Amino acid sequence: MDQQLIPMTHDKDLHSTTLGKTIPAGDRNGMYR
């Protein structure tokens, strides 16, 4: 079994209350398998 992690991106800016900043559109904001 081969597992791959694929970065998730969004086409709109995301505001993170945890980080206290805005993540620009196109930047990685998570991973999924």
Coordinates of N, CA and C in Angstrom, one line a residue, residues 12-28:
K12 N -9.5 31.3 -2.4 CA -9.7 32.5 -1.7 C -8.9 32.6 -0.5
D13 N -8.6 33.9 0.0 CA -7.8 34.0 1.2 C -8.6 33.5 2.4
L14 N -7.9 32.9 3.3 CA -8.6 32.3 4.5 C -8.0 33.0 5.8
H15 N -8.9 33.4 6.7 CA -8.5 34.0 7.9 C -8.4 32.9 9.0
S16 N -7.3 32.8 9.6 CA -7.1 31.8 10.7 C -7.1 32.5 12.0
T17 N -8.1 32.2 12.9 CA -8.1 32.7 14.2 C -7.0 32.1 15.1
T18 N -6.7 30.8 14.8 CA -5.6 30.1 15.6 C -4.3 30.8 15.3
L19 N -3.9 31.1 14.1 CA -2.7 31.7 13.7 C -2.7 33.2 13.9
G20 N -3.9 33.8 13.9 CA -4.1 35.2 14.0 C -3.6 36.0 12.8
K21 N -3.8 35.3 11.6 CA -3.4 36.0 10.3 C -4.2 35.4 9.2
T22 N -4.1 36.0 8.0 CA -4.8 35.6 6.8 C -3.8 34.8 6.0
I23 N -4.3 33.6 5.5 CA -3.5 32.8 4.7 C -3.9 33.1 3.2
P24 N -2.9 33.6 2.4 CA -3.3 34.0 1.1 C -3.8 32.8 0.2
A25 N -4.6 33.1 -0.8 CA -5.1 32.1 -1.7 C -3.9 31.5 -2.4
G26 N -4.0 30.1 -2.6 CA -2.9 29.4 -3.2 C -1.9 28.8 -2.3
D27 N -1.8 29.4 -1.1 CA -0.8 28.8 -0.1 C -1.4 27.5 0.5
R28 N -0.5 26.6 0.9 CA -1.0 25.3 1.5 C -1.6 25.7 2.8

